[in-house]
Amino acid sequence: EPEVTQTPSHQVTQMGQEVILRCVPISNHLYFYWYRQILGQKVEFLVSFYNNEISEKSEIFDDQFSVERPDGSNFTLKIRSTKLEDSAMYFCASTASFVEKLFFGSGTQLSVL
Amino acid sequence: GQQLNQSPQSMFIQEGEDVSMNCTSSSIFNTWLWYKQDPGEGPVLLIALYKAGELTSNGRLTAQFGITRKDSFLNISASIPSDVGIYFCAGLPSGNQFYFGTGTSLTVIP
């Protein structure tokens, strides 16, 4: 069964460093998302991406964050200068259309020291 | 942002018992999704609902899209130990941003 894949599974970085989280959405999907989950809390929306541009973003998704679809298969989340509070599990998700089922990857655990 | 209230927050039940949980919103939603999340893993989609009043089953799981479009329910029948995890609802009001509930932590005692 097709799945969303994310790499790396764990990322440890120093505060102030840039990180890039990578995702390969399901191949025929058109809508891509990043969510994050701080330990013990609910899943929070960061950004949605469709037709090579951001369609919605949350207050969390400030100027330090950016997304890119550099080729036909990858979807990346960049955090320019990480902060301690960026430590969380980051999930990529994709769906074929915006009212359809949303499928998640297994996440990247980001730890900012 | 949208607030989804999910209850109960946690449940401790005996194996074999049935489970019910629900999500409510102050706004109308067009789609409801139910997920299960194991520790350190991503949410896994269990059931998707698209129409008010819709009742959908997936094995021992049954979910309903509330008539008012402001709520949804998930039932698990005859619980087993592997049902342990956190269950999240997610709703789509408009646009393409799904909002997640606060989760229900389920513990099944053998």
mmCIF file with all atom_site columns, C-alpha atoms in Angstrom:
data_model
loop_
_atom_site.group_PDB
_atom_site.id
_atom_site.type_symbol
_atom_site.label_atom_id
_atom_site.label_alt_id
_atom_site.label_comp_id
_atom_site.label_asym_id
_atom_site.label_entity_id
_atom_site.label_seq_id
_atom_site.pdbx_PDB_ins_code
_atom_site.Cartn_x
_atom_site.Cartn_y
_atom_site.Cartn_z
_atom_site.occupancy
_atom_site.B_iso_or_equiv
_atom_site.pdbx_formal_charge
_atom_site.auth_seq_id
_atom_site.auth_comp_id
_atom_site.auth_asym_id
_atom_site.auth_atom_id
_atom_site.pdbx_PDB_model_num
ATOM 1   C CA . GLU A 1 1   ? 0.000   0.000  0.000  1.00 0.00 ? 1   GLU A CA 1
ATOM 2   C CA . PRO A 1 2   ? 1.383   3.453  -0.880 1.00 0.00 ? 2   PRO A CA 1
ATOM 3   C CA . GLU A 1 3   ? 2.651   5.450  2.045  1.00 0.00 ? 3   GLU A CA 1
ATOM 4   C CA . VAL A 1 4   ? 4.134   8.794  2.962  1.00 0.00 ? 4   VAL A CA 1
ATOM 5   C CA . THR A 1 5   ? 7.812   8.436  3.827  1.00 0.00 ? 5   THR A CA 1
ATOM 6   C CA . GLN A 1 6   ? 9.832   10.836 5.935  1.00 0.00 ? 6   GLN A CA 1
ATOM 7   C CA . THR A 1 7   ? 13.542  11.181 6.560  1.00 0.00 ? 7   THR A CA 1
ATOM 8   C CA . PRO A 1 8   ? 15.337  11.308 8.867  1.00 0.00 ? 8   PRO A CA 1
ATOM 9   C CA . SER A 1 9   ? 13.368  9.617  11.631 1.00 0.00 ? 9   SER A CA 1
ATOM 10  C CA . HIS A 1 10  ? 15.370  11.544 14.225 1.00 0.00 ? 10  HIS A CA 1
ATOM 11  C CA . GLN A 1 11  ? 17.254  14.821 13.940 1.00 0.00 ? 11  GLN A CA 1
ATOM 12  C CA . VAL A 1 12  ? 19.288  16.429 16.670 1.00 0.00 ? 12  VAL A CA 1
ATOM 13  C CA . THR A 1 13  ? 20.542  19.951 16.102 1.00 0.00 ? 13  THR A CA 1
ATOM 14  C CA . GLN A 1 14  ? 22.003  22.886 17.945 1.00 0.00 ? 14  GLN A CA 1
ATOM 15  C CA . MET A 1 15  ? 19.917  25.974 18.539 1.00 0.00 ? 15  MET A CA 1
ATOM 16  C CA . GLY A 1 16  ? 20.340  28.439 15.691 1.00 0.00 ? 16  GLY A CA 1
ATOM 17  C CA . GLN A 1 17  ? 21.170  25.799 13.110 1.00 0.00 ? 17  GLN A CA 1
ATOM 18  C CA . GLU A 1 18  ? 19.176  25.175 9.974  1.00 0.00 ? 18  GLU A CA 1
ATOM 19  C CA . VAL A 1 19  ? 17.383  21.875 9.485  1.00 0.00 ? 19  VAL A CA 1
ATOM 20  C CA . ILE A 1 20  ? 15.653  20.377 6.488  1.00 0.00 ? 20  ILE A CA 1
ATOM 21  C CA . LEU A 1 21  ? 13.059  17.696 6.982  1.00 0.00 ? 21  LEU A CA 1
ATOM 22  C CA . ARG A 1 22  ? 12.240  15.576 3.983  1.00 0.00 ? 22  ARG A CA 1
ATOM 23  C CA . CYS A 1 23  ? 9.101   13.861 2.838  1.00 0.00 ? 23  CYS A CA 1
ATOM 24  C CA . VAL A 1 24  ? 8.003   11.825 -0.132 1.00 0.00 ? 24  VAL A CA 1
ATOM 25  C CA . PRO A 1 25  ? 4.210   12.072 -0.380 1.00 0.00 ? 25  PRO A CA 1
ATOM 26  C CA . ILE A 1 26  ? 2.059   9.389  -1.970 1.00 0.00 ? 26  ILE A CA 1
ATOM 27  C CA . SER A 1 27  ? 2.733   9.605  -5.692 1.00 0.00 ? 27  SER A CA 1
ATOM 28  C CA . ASN A 1 28  ? -0.688  10.567 -7.079 1.00 0.00 ? 28  ASN A CA 1
ATOM 29  C CA . HIS A 1 29  ? -1.504  13.004 -4.285 1.00 0.00 ? 29  HIS A CA 1
ATOM 30  C CA . LEU A 1 30  ? -1.793  16.704 -4.954 1.00 0.00 ? 30  LEU A CA 1
ATOM 31  C CA . TYR A 1 31  ? -2.101  18.325 -1.522 1.00 0.00 ? 31  TYR A CA 1
ATOM 32  C CA . PHE A 1 32  ? 0.776   18.240 0.898  1.00 0.00 ? 32  PHE A CA 1
ATOM 33  C CA . TYR A 1 33  ? 0.960   19.236 4.546  1.00 0.00 ? 33  TYR A CA 1
ATOM 34  C CA . TRP A 1 34  ? 3.286   19.637 7.455  1.00 0.00 ? 34  TRP A CA 1
ATOM 35  C CA . TYR A 1 35  ? 2.023   19.159 10.987 1.00 0.00 ? 35  TYR A CA 1
ATOM 36  C CA . ARG A 1 36  ? 3.870   19.062 14.260 1.00 0.00 ? 36  ARG A CA 1
ATOM 37  C CA . GLN A 1 37  ? 3.197   17.451 17.603 1.00 0.00 ? 37  GLN A CA 1
ATOM 38  C CA . ILE A 1 38  ? 4.878   18.523 20.799 1.00 0.00 ? 38  ILE A CA 1
ATOM 39  C CA . LEU A 1 39  ? 5.258   15.611 23.183 1.00 0.00 ? 39  LEU A CA 1
ATOM 40  C CA . GLY A 1 40  ? 1.952   14.735 24.812 1.00 0.00 ? 40  GLY A CA 1
ATOM 41  C CA . GLN A 1 41  ? -0.026  17.318 22.874 1.00 0.00 ? 41  GLN A CA 1
ATOM 42  C CA . LYS A 1 42  ? -2.315  17.288 19.889 1.00 0.00 ? 42  LYS A CA 1
ATOM 43  C CA . VAL A 1 43  ? -1.286  17.439 16.273 1.00 0.00 ? 43  VAL A CA 1
ATOM 44  C CA . GLU A 1 44  ? -0.971  21.049 15.073 1.00 0.00 ? 44  GLU A CA 1
ATOM 45  C CA . PHE A 1 45  ? -1.254  22.299 11.516 1.00 0.00 ? 45  PHE A CA 1
ATOM 46  C CA . LEU A 1 46  ? 1.718   24.166 10.083 1.00 0.00 ? 46  LEU A CA 1
ATOM 47  C CA . VAL A 1 47  ? 1.198   24.563 6.358  1.00 0.00 ? 47  VAL A CA 1
ATOM 48  C CA . SER A 1 48  ? -0.563  23.198 3.312  1.00 0.00 ? 48  SER A CA 1
ATOM 49  C CA . PHE A 1 49  ? 0.849   23.205 -0.205 1.00 0.00 ? 49  PHE A CA 1
ATOM 50  C CA . TYR A 1 50  ? -0.896  22.788 -3.514 1.00 0.00 ? 50  TYR A CA 1
ATOM 51  C CA . ASN A 1 51  ? 0.053   23.522 -7.100 1.00 0.00 ? 51  ASN A CA 1
ATOM 52  C CA . ASN A 1 52  ? 3.572   24.532 -6.070 1.00 0.00 ? 52  ASN A CA 1
ATOM 53  C CA . GLU A 1 53  ? 2.536   27.156 -3.605 1.00 0.00 ? 53  GLU A CA 1
ATOM 54  C CA . ILE A 1 54  ? 1.454   27.529 -0.014 1.00 0.00 ? 54  ILE A CA 1
ATOM 55  C CA . SER A 1 55  ? -2.335  27.494 0.242  1.00 0.00 ? 55  SER A CA 1
ATOM 56  C CA . GLU A 1 56  ? -2.704  27.928 4.010  1.00 0.00 ? 56  GLU A CA 1
ATOM 57  C CA . LYS A 1 57  ? -0.390  28.386 6.950  1.00 0.00 ? 57  LYS A CA 1
ATOM 58  C CA . SER A 1 58  ? -0.806  28.687 10.670 1.00 0.00 ? 58  SER A CA 1
ATOM 59  C CA . GLU A 1 59  ? 0.573   31.230 13.122 1.00 0.00 ? 59  GLU A CA 1
ATOM 60  C CA . ILE A 1 60  ? 3.304   28.742 13.993 1.00 0.00 ? 60  ILE A CA 1
ATOM 61  C CA . PHE A 1 61  ? 4.625   28.878 10.426 1.00 0.00 ? 61  PHE A CA 1
ATOM 62  C CA . ASP A 1 62  ? 6.561   32.123 10.710 1.00 0.00 ? 62  ASP A CA 1
ATOM 63  C CA . ASP A 1 63  ? 9.411   33.520 8.630  1.00 0.00 ? 63  ASP A CA 1
ATOM 64  C CA . GLN A 1 64  ? 11.791  30.901 10.012 1.00 0.00 ? 64  GLN A CA 1
ATOM 65  C CA . PHE A 1 65  ? 9.870   28.178 8.203  1.00 0.00 ? 65  PHE A CA 1
ATOM 66  C CA . SER A 1 66  ? 9.713   27.452 4.507  1.00 0.00 ? 66  SER A CA 1
ATOM 67  C CA . VAL A 1 67  ? 8.528   24.613 2.319  1.00 0.00 ? 67  VAL A CA 1
ATOM 68  C CA . GLU A 1 68  ? 9.593   23.486 -1.078 1.00 0.00 ? 68  GLU A CA 1
ATOM 69  C CA . ARG A 1 69  ? 8.800   20.840 -3.637 1.00 0.00 ? 69  ARG A CA 1
ATOM 70  C CA . PRO A 1 70  ? 12.173  20.717 -5.363 1.00 0.00 ? 70  PRO A CA 1
ATOM 71  C CA . ASP A 1 71  ? 11.245  17.948 -7.771 1.00 0.00 ? 71  ASP A CA 1
ATOM 72  C CA . GLY A 1 72  ? 8.279   15.745 -8.632 1.00 0.00 ? 72  GLY A CA 1
ATOM 73  C CA . SER A 1 73  ? 8.516   13.579 -5.563 1.00 0.00 ? 73  SER A CA 1
ATOM 74  C CA . ASN A 1 74  ? 10.031  15.372 -2.557 1.00 0.00 ? 74  ASN A CA 1
ATOM 75  C CA . PHE A 1 75  ? 8.417   17.881 -0.223 1.00 0.00 ? 75  PHE A CA 1
ATOM 76  C CA . THR A 1 76  ? 10.661  19.583 2.317  1.00 0.00 ? 76  THR A CA 1
ATOM 77  C CA . LEU A 1 77  ? 10.277  21.688 5.432  1.00 0.00 ? 77  LEU A CA 1
ATOM 78  C CA . LYS A 1 78  ? 13.152  23.997 6.311  1.00 0.00 ? 78  LYS A CA 1
ATOM 79  C CA . ILE A 1 79  ? 13.623  25.707 9.633  1.00 0.00 ? 79  ILE A CA 1
ATOM 80  C CA . ARG A 1 80  ? 16.201  28.443 9.140  1.00 0.00 ? 80  ARG A CA 1
ATOM 81  C CA . SER A 1 81  ? 17.357  29.071 12.686 1.00 0.00 ? 81  SER A CA 1
ATOM 82  C CA . THR A 1 82  ? 16.040  26.513 15.107 1.00 0.00 ? 82  THR A CA 1
ATOM 83  C CA . LYS A 1 83  ? 14.833  27.399 18.569 1.00 0.00 ? 83  LYS A CA 1
ATOM 84  C CA . LEU A 1 84  ? 14.459  25.175 21.608 1.00 0.00 ? 84  LEU A CA 1
ATOM 85  C CA . GLU A 1 85  ? 10.681  25.334 21.254 1.00 0.00 ? 85  GLU A CA 1
ATOM 86  C CA . ASP A 1 86  ? 10.901  23.874 17.753 1.00 0.00 ? 86  ASP A CA 1
ATOM 87  C CA . SER A 1 87  ? 11.599  20.500 19.361 1.00 0.00 ? 87  SER A CA 1
ATOM 88  C CA . ALA A 1 88  ? 8.691   18.291 18.336 1.00 0.00 ? 88  ALA A CA 1
ATOM 89  C CA . MET A 1 89  ? 7.641   15.459 16.087 1.00 0.00 ? 89  MET A CA 1
ATOM 90  C CA . TYR A 1 90  ? 7.070   16.776 12.573 1.00 0.00 ? 90  TYR A CA 1
ATOM 91  C CA . PHE A 1 91  ? 4.636   14.926 10.355 1.00 0.00 ? 91  PHE A CA 1
ATOM 92  C CA . CYS A 1 92  ? 4.238   15.191 6.629  1.00 0.00 ? 92  CYS A CA 1
ATOM 93  C CA . ALA A 1 93  ? 0.847   14.301 5.176  1.00 0.00 ? 93  ALA A CA 1
ATOM 94  C CA . SER A 1 94  ? -0.722  14.133 1.757  1.00 0.00 ? 94  SER A CA 1
ATOM 95  C CA . THR A 1 95  ? -4.105  13.704 0.182  1.00 0.00 ? 95  THR A CA 1
ATOM 96  C CA . ALA A 1 96  ? -5.445  13.252 -3.329 1.00 0.00 ? 96  ALA A CA 1
ATOM 97  C CA . SER A 1 97  ? -7.938  16.084 -2.956 1.00 0.00 ? 97  SER A CA 1
ATOM 98  C CA . PHE A 1 98  ? -8.644  18.408 -0.090 1.00 0.00 ? 98  PHE A CA 1
ATOM 99  C CA . VAL A 1 99  ? -11.796 16.626 1.053  1.00 0.00 ? 99  VAL A CA 1
ATOM 100 C CA . GLU A 1 100 ? -10.224 13.192 0.830  1.00 0.00 ? 100 GLU A CA 1
ATOM 101 C CA . LYS A 1 101 ? -8.389  11.044 3.331  1.00 0.00 ? 101 LYS A CA 1
ATOM 102 C CA . LEU A 1 102 ? -5.270  12.553 4.819  1.00 0.00 ? 102 LEU A CA 1
ATOM 103 C CA . PHE A 1 103 ? -2.366  10.122 5.123  1.00 0.00 ? 103 PHE A CA 1
ATOM 104 C CA . PHE A 1 104 ? 0.531   10.742 7.470  1.00 0.00 ? 104 PHE A CA 1
ATOM 105 C CA . GLY A 1 105 ? 4.154   9.731  7.450  1.00 0.00 ? 105 GLY A CA 1
ATOM 106 C CA . SER A 1 106 ? 5.768   8.232  10.526 1.00 0.00 ? 106 SER A CA 1
ATOM 107 C CA . GLY A 1 107 ? 7.346   11.541 11.468 1.00 0.00 ? 107 GLY A CA 1
ATOM 108 C CA . THR A 1 108 ? 10.722  13.139 12.153 1.00 0.00 ? 108 THR A CA 1
ATOM 109 C CA . GLN A 1 109 ? 11.547  13.675 15.793 1.00 0.00 ? 109 GLN A CA 1
ATOM 110 C CA . LEU A 1 110 ? 13.422  16.987 15.967 1.00 0.00 ? 110 LEU A CA 1
ATOM 111 C CA . SER A 1 111 ? 15.412  17.751 19.085 1.00 0.00 ? 111 SER A CA 1
ATOM 112 C CA . VAL A 1 112 ? 16.931  21.220 19.409 1.00 0.00 ? 112 VAL A CA 1
ATOM 113 C CA . LEU A 1 113 ? 19.662  21.484 22.035 1.00 0.00 ? 113 LEU A CA 1
ATOM 114 C CA . GLY B 2 1   ? -8.021  28.450 14.892 1.00 0.00 ? 1   GLY B CA 1
ATOM 115 C CA . GLN B 2 2   ? -10.826 25.935 15.155 1.00 0.00 ? 2   GLN B CA 1
ATOM 116 C CA . GLN B 2 3   ? -11.275 24.152 18.456 1.00 0.00 ? 3   GLN B CA 1
ATOM 117 C CA . LEU B 2 4   ? -12.194 20.498 18.491 1.00 0.00 ? 4   LEU B CA 1
ATOM 118 C CA . ASN B 2 5   ? -13.191 19.162 21.881 1.00 0.00 ? 5   ASN B CA 1
ATOM 119 C CA . GLN B 2 6   ? -12.557 15.460 22.207 1.00 0.00 ? 6   GLN B CA 1
ATOM 120 C CA . SER B 2 7   ? -13.793 13.388 25.096 1.00 0.00 ? 7   SER B CA 1
ATOM 121 C CA . PRO B 2 8   ? -13.053 11.565 27.178 1.00 0.00 ? 8   PRO B CA 1
ATOM 122 C CA . GLN B 2 9   ? -9.436  12.570 27.568 1.00 0.00 ? 9   GLN B CA 1
ATOM 123 C CA . SER B 2 10  ? -8.508  9.074  28.730 1.00 0.00 ? 10  SER B CA 1
ATOM 124 C CA . MET B 2 11  ? -10.163 5.718  29.237 1.00 0.00 ? 11  MET B CA 1
ATOM 125 C CA . PHE B 2 12  ? -9.184  2.605  31.160 1.00 0.00 ? 12  PHE B CA 1
ATOM 126 C CA . ILE B 2 13  ? -11.281 -0.393 30.216 1.00 0.00 ? 13  ILE B CA 1
ATOM 127 C CA . GLN B 2 14  ? -11.283 -4.138 30.538 1.00 0.00 ? 14  GLN B CA 1
ATOM 128 C CA . GLU B 2 15  ? -10.562 -6.256 27.499 1.00 0.00 ? 15  GLU B CA 1
ATOM 129 C CA . GLY B 2 16  ? -13.805 -7.138 25.764 1.00 0.00 ? 16  GLY B CA 1
ATOM 130 C CA . GLU B 2 17  ? -15.617 -3.959 26.704 1.00 0.00 ? 17  GLU B CA 1
ATOM 131 C CA . ASP B 2 18  ? -16.975 -1.503 24.171 1.00 0.00 ? 18  ASP B CA 1
ATOM 132 C CA . VAL B 2 19  ? -15.537 2.009  23.880 1.00 0.00 ? 19  VAL B CA 1
ATOM 133 C CA . SER B 2 20  ? -17.144 5.280  22.837 1.00 0.00 ? 20  SER B CA 1
ATOM 134 C CA . MET B 2 21  ? -15.502 8.621  22.250 1.00 0.00 ? 21  MET B CA 1
ATOM 135 C CA . ASN B 2 22  ? -16.585 11.794 20.540 1.00 0.00 ? 22  ASN B CA 1
ATOM 136 C CA . CYS B 2 23  ? -15.510 15.075 19.068 1.00 0.00 ? 23  CYS B CA 1
ATOM 137 C CA . THR B 2 24  ? -17.454 18.289 19.023 1.00 0.00 ? 24  THR B CA 1
ATOM 138 C CA . SER B 2 25  ? -16.917 21.600 17.312 1.00 0.00 ? 25  SER B CA 1
ATOM 139 C CA . SER B 2 26  ? -18.544 24.998 17.375 1.00 0.00 ? 26  SER B CA 1
ATOM 140 C CA . SER B 2 27  ? -18.335 25.101 13.574 1.00 0.00 ? 27  SER B CA 1
ATOM 141 C CA . ILE B 2 28  ? -19.719 22.943 10.804 1.00 0.00 ? 28  ILE B CA 1
ATOM 142 C CA . PHE B 2 29  ? -17.291 20.436 9.331  1.00 0.00 ? 29  PHE B CA 1
ATOM 143 C CA . ASN B 2 30  ? -17.432 18.869 5.877  1.00 0.00 ? 30  ASN B CA 1
ATOM 144 C CA . THR B 2 31  ? -15.218 15.872 6.577  1.00 0.00 ? 31  THR B CA 1
ATOM 145 C CA . TRP B 2 32  ? -14.370 13.947 9.712  1.00 0.00 ? 32  TRP B CA 1
ATOM 146 C CA . LEU B 2 33  ? -11.423 11.608 10.030 1.00 0.00 ? 33  LEU B CA 1
ATOM 147 C CA . TRP B 2 34  ? -10.512 9.318  12.906 1.00 0.00 ? 34  TRP B CA 1
ATOM 148 C CA . TYR B 2 35  ? -6.907  8.319  13.571 1.00 0.00 ? 35  TYR B CA 1
ATOM 149 C CA . LYS B 2 36  ? -5.030  6.051  15.958 1.00 0.00 ? 36  LYS B CA 1
ATOM 150 C CA . GLN B 2 37  ? -1.526  6.958  17.045 1.00 0.00 ? 37  GLN B CA 1
ATOM 151 C CA . ASP B 2 38  ? 0.950   4.643  18.731 1.00 0.00 ? 38  ASP B CA 1
ATOM 152 C CA . PRO B 2 39  ? 3.862   6.140  20.686 1.00 0.00 ? 39  PRO B CA 1
ATOM 153 C CA . GLY B 2 40  ? 6.543   7.573  18.416 1.00 0.00 ? 40  GLY B CA 1
ATOM 154 C CA . GLU B 2 41  ? 4.530   6.855  15.297 1.00 0.00 ? 41  GLU B CA 1
ATOM 155 C CA . GLY B 2 42  ? 2.463   8.888  12.895 1.00 0.00 ? 42  GLY B CA 1
ATOM 156 C CA . PRO B 2 43  ? -1.338  8.915  13.039 1.00 0.00 ? 43  PRO B CA 1
ATOM 157 C CA . VAL B 2 44  ? -2.880  6.044  11.121 1.00 0.00 ? 44  VAL B CA 1
ATOM 158 C CA . LEU B 2 45  ? -6.191  6.685  9.425  1.00 0.00 ? 45  LEU B CA 1
ATOM 159 C CA . LEU B 2 46  ? -9.012  4.489  10.706 1.00 0.00 ? 46  LEU B CA 1
ATOM 160 C CA . ILE B 2 47  ? -12.220 5.874  9.229  1.00 0.00 ? 47  ILE B CA 1
ATOM 161 C CA . ALA B 2 48  ? -13.228 8.777  6.963  1.00 0.00 ? 48  ALA B CA 1
ATOM 162 C CA . LEU B 2 49  ? -16.695 10.370 6.961  1.00 0.00 ? 49  LEU B CA 1
ATOM 163 C CA . TYR B 2 50  ? -18.000 12.743 4.313  1.00 0.00 ? 50  TYR B CA 1
ATOM 164 C CA . LYS B 2 51  ? -21.729 13.259 4.814  1.00 0.00 ? 51  LYS B CA 1
ATOM 165 C CA . ALA B 2 52  ? -23.917 14.269 7.726  1.00 0.00 ? 52  ALA B CA 1
ATOM 166 C CA . GLY B 2 53  ? -25.494 11.193 9.273  1.00 0.00 ? 53  GLY B CA 1
ATOM 167 C CA . GLU B 2 54  ? -23.026 8.836  7.629  1.00 0.00 ? 54  GLU B CA 1
ATOM 168 C CA . LEU B 2 55  ? -22.234 5.707  9.604  1.00 0.00 ? 55  LEU B CA 1
ATOM 169 C CA . THR B 2 56  ? -19.112 3.820  8.559  1.00 0.00 ? 56  THR B CA 1
ATOM 170 C CA . SER B 2 57  ? -17.478 0.699  9.931  1.00 0.00 ? 57  SER B CA 1
ATOM 171 C CA . ASN B 2 58  ? -13.961 -0.677 9.756  1.00 0.00 ? 58  ASN B CA 1
ATOM 172 C CA . GLY B 2 59  ? -13.896 -4.059 11.477 1.00 0.00 ? 59  GLY B CA 1
ATOM 173 C CA . ARG B 2 60  ? -14.733 -3.506 15.135 1.00 0.00 ? 60  ARG B CA 1
ATOM 174 C CA . LEU B 2 61  ? -14.677 0.263  14.681 1.00 0.00 ? 61  LEU B CA 1
ATOM 175 C CA . THR B 2 62  ? -17.734 2.306  13.803 1.00 0.00 ? 62  THR B CA 1
ATOM 176 C CA . ALA B 2 63  ? -17.822 6.049  13.344 1.00 0.00 ? 63  ALA B CA 1
ATOM 177 C CA . GLN B 2 64  ? -20.640 8.461  12.668 1.00 0.00 ? 64  GLN B CA 1
ATOM 178 C CA . PHE B 2 65  ? -20.785 11.944 11.181 1.00 0.00 ? 65  PHE B CA 1
ATOM 179 C CA . GLY B 2 66  ? -23.208 13.870 13.360 1.00 0.00 ? 66  GLY B CA 1
ATOM 180 C CA . ILE B 2 67  ? -26.414 15.227 11.855 1.00 0.00 ? 67  ILE B CA 1
ATOM 181 C CA . THR B 2 68  ? -25.559 18.754 12.931 1.00 0.00 ? 68  THR B CA 1
ATOM 182 C CA . ARG B 2 69  ? -22.144 18.395 11.196 1.00 0.00 ? 69  ARG B CA 1
ATOM 183 C CA . LYS B 2 70  ? -20.589 19.675 14.400 1.00 0.00 ? 70  LYS B CA 1
ATOM 184 C CA . ASP B 2 71  ? -19.730 16.346 15.935 1.00 0.00 ? 71  ASP B CA 1
ATOM 185 C CA . SER B 2 72  ? -18.548 12.829 15.300 1.00 0.00 ? 72  SER B CA 1
ATOM 186 C CA . PHE B 2 73  ? -18.424 9.620  17.299 1.00 0.00 ? 73  PHE B CA 1
ATOM 187 C CA . LEU B 2 74  ? -16.118 6.622  17.300 1.00 0.00 ? 74  LEU B CA 1
ATOM 188 C CA . ASN B 2 75  ? -17.072 3.302  18.833 1.00 0.00 ? 75  ASN B CA 1
ATOM 189 C CA . ILE B 2 76  ? -14.831 0.295  19.318 1.00 0.00 ? 76  ILE B CA 1
ATOM 190 C CA . SER B 2 77  ? -16.556 -2.971 20.087 1.00 0.00 ? 77  SER B CA 1
ATOM 191 C CA . ALA B 2 78  ? -15.069 -5.868 22.057 1.00 0.00 ? 78  ALA B CA 1
ATOM 192 C CA . SER B 2 79  ? -11.786 -4.116 22.776 1.00 0.00 ? 79  SER B CA 1
ATOM 193 C CA . ILE B 2 80  ? -8.502  -6.034 22.638 1.00 0.00 ? 80  ILE B CA 1
ATOM 194 C CA . PRO B 2 81  ? -5.065  -5.144 24.028 1.00 0.00 ? 81  PRO B CA 1
ATOM 195 C CA . SER B 2 82  ? -3.761  -3.905 20.669 1.00 0.00 ? 82  SER B CA 1
ATOM 196 C CA . ASP B 2 83  ? -6.449  -1.200 20.671 1.00 0.00 ? 83  ASP B CA 1
ATOM 197 C CA . VAL B 2 84  ? -4.242  0.663  23.152 1.00 0.00 ? 84  VAL B CA 1
ATOM 198 C CA . GLY B 2 85  ? -3.156  4.047  21.834 1.00 0.00 ? 85  GLY B CA 1
ATOM 199 C CA . ILE B 2 86  ? -4.278  7.607  21.371 1.00 0.00 ? 86  ILE B CA 1
ATOM 200 C CA . TYR B 2 87  ? -7.271  8.247  19.140 1.00 0.00 ? 87  TYR B CA 1
ATOM 201 C CA . PHE B 2 88  ? -7.605  11.574 17.387 1.00 0.00 ? 88  PHE B CA 1
ATOM 202 C CA . CYS B 2 89  ? -10.446 13.059 15.459 1.00 0.00 ? 89  CYS B CA 1
ATOM 203 C CA . ALA B 2 90  ? -9.717  15.504 12.662 1.00 0.00 ? 90  ALA B CA 1
ATOM 204 C CA . GLY B 2 91  ? -12.185 17.767 10.932 1.00 0.00 ? 91  GLY B CA 1
ATOM 205 C CA . LEU B 2 92  ? -12.209 19.791 7.759  1.00 0.00 ? 92  LEU B CA 1
ATOM 206 C CA . PRO B 2 93  ? -14.387 22.910 7.994  1.00 0.00 ? 93  PRO B CA 1
ATOM 207 C CA . SER B 2 94  ? -13.561 24.575 4.692  1.00 0.00 ? 94  SER B CA 1
ATOM 208 C CA . GLY B 2 95  ? -10.391 25.287 2.804  1.00 0.00 ? 95  GLY B CA 1
ATOM 209 C CA . ASN B 2 96  ? -7.897  22.475 3.104  1.00 0.00 ? 96  ASN B CA 1
ATOM 210 C CA . GLN B 2 97  ? -6.731  22.675 6.685  1.00 0.00 ? 97  GLN B CA 1
ATOM 211 C CA . PHE B 2 98  ? -7.630  19.752 8.929  1.00 0.00 ? 98  PHE B CA 1
ATOM 212 C CA . TYR B 2 99  ? -7.992  20.507 12.619 1.00 0.00 ? 99  TYR B CA 1
ATOM 213 C CA . PHE B 2 100 ? -7.209  17.873 15.198 1.00 0.00 ? 100 PHE B CA 1
ATOM 214 C CA . GLY B 2 101 ? -8.888  17.029 18.455 1.00 0.00 ? 101 GLY B CA 1
ATOM 215 C CA . THR B 2 102 ? -6.997  16.785 21.723 1.00 0.00 ? 102 THR B CA 1
ATOM 216 C CA . GLY B 2 103 ? -6.963  13.003 21.662 1.00 0.00 ? 103 GLY B CA 1
ATOM 217 C CA . THR B 2 104 ? -8.381  10.173 23.731 1.00 0.00 ? 104 THR B CA 1
ATOM 218 C CA . SER B 2 105 ? -5.856  7.903  25.389 1.00 0.00 ? 105 SER B CA 1
ATOM 219 C CA . LEU B 2 106 ? -7.156  4.340  25.548 1.00 0.00 ? 106 LEU B CA 1
ATOM 220 C CA . THR B 2 107 ? -5.762  1.723  27.900 1.00 0.00 ? 107 THR B CA 1
ATOM 221 C CA . VAL B 2 108 ? -7.093  -1.822 27.664 1.00 0.00 ? 108 VAL B CA 1
ATOM 222 C CA . ILE B 2 109 ? -6.552  -4.023 30.689 1.00 0.00 ? 109 ILE B CA 1
ATOM 223 C CA . PRO B 2 110 ? -6.221  -7.700 29.793 1.00 0.00 ? 110 PRO B CA 1
#
